[in-house]
PDB file of C-alpha atoms in Angstrom:
ATOM      1  CA  ALA A 789      32.108  46.534 -18.578  1.00 68.00           C
ATOM      2  CA  ARG A 790      30.606  48.944 -16.086  1.00 81.00           C
ATOM      3  CA  LEU A 791      27.438  48.191 -14.230  1.00 76.00           C
ATOM      4  CA  ARG A 792      24.722  50.646 -15.235  1.00 81.00           C
ATOM      5  CA  ILE A 793      21.780  51.135 -12.927  1.00 76.00           C
ATOM      6  CA  PRO A 794      18.628  52.711 -14.370  1.00 81.00           C
ATOM      7  CA  ALA A 795      17.356  55.785 -12.508  1.00 78.00           C
ATOM      8  CA  SER A 796      14.260  53.960 -11.257  1.00 78.00           C
ATOM      9  CA  HIS A 797      16.415  51.181  -9.823  1.00 84.00           C
ATOM     10  CA  ALA A 798      18.838  53.660  -8.283  1.00 85.00           C
ATOM     11  CA  ARG A 799      16.013  55.174  -6.219  1.00 86.00           C
ATOM     12  CA  TRP A 800      14.972  51.744  -4.958  1.00 85.00           C
ATOM     13  CA  LEU A 801      18.596  50.895  -4.194  1.00 88.00           C
ATOM     14  CA  ALA A 802      19.067  54.122  -2.222  1.00 91.00           C
ATOM     15  CA  ALA A 803      15.780  53.602  -0.367  1.00 91.00           C
ATOM     16  CA  SER A 804      16.692  50.028   0.561  1.00 92.00           C
ATOM     17  CA  TRP A 805      20.136  51.131   1.724  1.00 94.00           C
ATOM     18  CA  LEU A 806      18.614  53.832   3.958  1.00 96.00           C
ATOM     19  CA  PHE A 807      16.022  51.397   5.303  1.00 92.00           C
ATOM     20  CA  SER A 808      18.774  48.864   6.084  1.00 93.00           C
ATOM     21  CA  LEU A 809      20.813  51.519   7.853  1.00 96.00           C
ATOM     22  CA  ALA A 810      17.795  52.567   9.927  1.00 95.00           C
ATOM     23  CA  ALA A 811      17.013  48.932  10.787  1.00 90.00           C
ATOM     24  CA  LEU A 812      20.596  48.292  11.891  1.00 91.00           C
ATOM     25  CA  THR A 813      20.592  51.457  14.002  1.00 94.00           C
ATOM     26  CA  CYS A 814      17.346  50.413  15.699  1.00 90.00           C
ATOM     27  CA  GLN A 815      18.658  46.886  16.273  1.00 87.00           C
ATOM     28  CA  LEU A 816      21.879  48.114  17.866  1.00 90.00           C
ATOM     29  CA  ALA A 817      19.922  50.483  20.099  1.00 91.00           C
ATOM     30  CA  ALA A 818      17.541  47.695  21.116  1.00 87.00           C
ATOM     31  CA  ILE A 819      20.407  45.326  21.965  1.00 86.00           C
ATOM     32  CA  ARG A 820      21.596  47.843  24.553  1.00 90.00           C
ATOM     33  CA  LEU A 821      18.206  47.681  26.294  1.00 90.00           C
ATOM     34  CA  VAL A 822      16.811  44.202  25.661  1.00 87.00           C
ATOM     35  CA  PHE A 823      18.083  40.604  25.639  1.00 86.00           C
ATOM     36  CA  VAL A 824      19.806  39.838  22.310  1.00 83.00           C
ATOM     37  CA  GLY A 825      17.758  36.689  21.696  1.00 81.00           C
ATOM     38  CA  LEU A 826      14.525  38.630  22.047  1.00 84.00           C
ATOM     39  CA  VAL A 827      15.708  41.238  19.544  1.00 84.00           C
ATOM     40  CA  GLU A 828      16.615  38.502  17.050  1.00 82.00           C
ATOM     41  CA  ALA A 829      13.285  36.710  17.532  1.00 84.00           C
ATOM     42  CA  LEU A 830      11.350  39.934  16.981  1.00 86.00           C
ATOM     43  CA  LYS A 831      13.475  40.870  13.969  1.00 86.00           C
ATOM     44  CA  ARG A 832      12.928  37.508  12.325  1.00 87.00           C
ATOM     45  CA  GLY A 833       9.209  37.530  13.077  1.00 90.00           C
ATOM     46  CA  VAL A 834       8.767  40.989  11.600  1.00 91.00           C
ATOM     47  CA  GLY A 835      10.932  40.093   8.598  1.00 91.00           C
ATOM     48  CA  MET A 836       9.088  36.885   7.756  1.00 92.00           C
ATOM     49  CA  THR A 837       5.666  38.458   8.208  1.00 94.00           C
ATOM     50  CA  SER A 838       6.690  41.454   6.112  1.00 93.00           C
ATOM     51  CA  SER A 839       7.951  39.211   3.329  1.00 93.00           C
ATOM     52  CA  LEU A 840       4.562  37.504   3.145  1.00 93.00           C
ATOM     53  CA  LEU A 841       2.613  40.744   3.116  1.00 93.00           C
ATOM     54  CA  LEU A 842       4.908  42.672   0.778  1.00 92.00           C
ATOM     55  CA  GLY A 843       5.094  39.726  -1.606  1.00 92.00           C
ATOM     56  CA  ARG A 844       1.311  39.742  -1.763  1.00 93.00           C
ATOM     57  CA  VAL A 845       0.971  43.513  -2.190  1.00 93.00           C
ATOM     58  CA  LEU A 846       3.918  44.302  -4.464  1.00 90.00           C
ATOM     59  CA  PHE A 847       4.236  41.127  -6.545  1.00 91.00           C
ATOM     60  CA  ARG A 848       0.700  39.700  -6.308  1.00 92.00           C
ATOM     61  CA  GLU A 849       2.055  36.428  -4.943  1.00 93.00           C
ATOM     62  CA  PRO A 850      -0.518  34.010  -3.590  1.00 94.00           C
ATOM     63  CA  LEU A 851      -0.898  33.922   0.183  1.00 93.00           C
ATOM     64  CA  THR A 852      -1.707  30.296   0.880  1.00 94.00           C
ATOM     65  CA  PRO A 853      -2.603  28.753   4.231  1.00 95.00           C
ATOM     66  CA  ALA A 854       0.553  26.626   3.985  1.00 96.00           C
ATOM     67  CA  MET A 855       2.709  29.767   3.746  1.00 94.00           C
ATOM     68  CA  VAL A 856       1.002  31.318   6.772  1.00 95.00           C
ATOM     69  CA  VAL A 857       1.395  28.098   8.781  1.00 96.00           C
ATOM     70  CA  ALA A 858       5.073  27.799   7.788  1.00 95.00           C
ATOM     71  CA  VAL A 859       5.882  31.367   8.829  1.00 93.00           C
ATOM     72  CA  THR A 860       3.928  30.938  12.066  1.00 94.00           C
ATOM     73  CA  LEU A 861       5.831  27.743  12.897  1.00 94.00           C
ATOM     74  CA  MET A 862       9.162  29.450  12.191  1.00 91.00           C
ATOM     75  CA  ILE A 863       8.263  32.383  14.426  1.00 89.00           C
ATOM     76  CA  VAL A 864       7.112  30.074  17.228  1.00 90.00           C
ATOM     77  CA  GLY A 865      10.246  27.938  16.817  1.00 90.00           C
ATOM     78  CA  VAL A 866      12.557  30.933  17.116  1.00 84.00           C
ATOM     79  CA  ALA A 867      10.602  32.216  20.123  1.00 83.00           C
ATOM     80  CA  LEU A 868      10.824  28.799  21.824  1.00 87.00           C
ATOM     81  CA  LEU A 869      14.610  28.923  21.548  1.00 82.00           C
ATOM     82  CA  LEU A 870      14.526  31.790  24.036  1.00 78.00           C
ATOM     83  CA  PHE A 871      13.086  29.587  26.783  1.00 68.00           C
TER      84      PHE A 871
END
C-alpha cells in the first residue's frame, strides 16, 4: 500500500523540511564561528523553549510552573556543561 499524504499535510511537511534545512544551515555556519558546545546549548535552549510556547499556542496545552521549571533546569544544566 502506498502512503497517501493529504494536501494540507503535504504543505506542513514541506514547510518543516525547509525549516529544518534552514536550521541546519545556520547551525553549520555558527559552528565555523563559535564554540560547538555553545551552539548546542543555544540550540537546545531555543528548541525546548519553542516547544513549550508552540505547544501552548498551537495545541492549547497547559503551561504549568513545573514545565517551566523543568525546561529552565535543563537549559541551565546544558549551559553548565560548558564550564
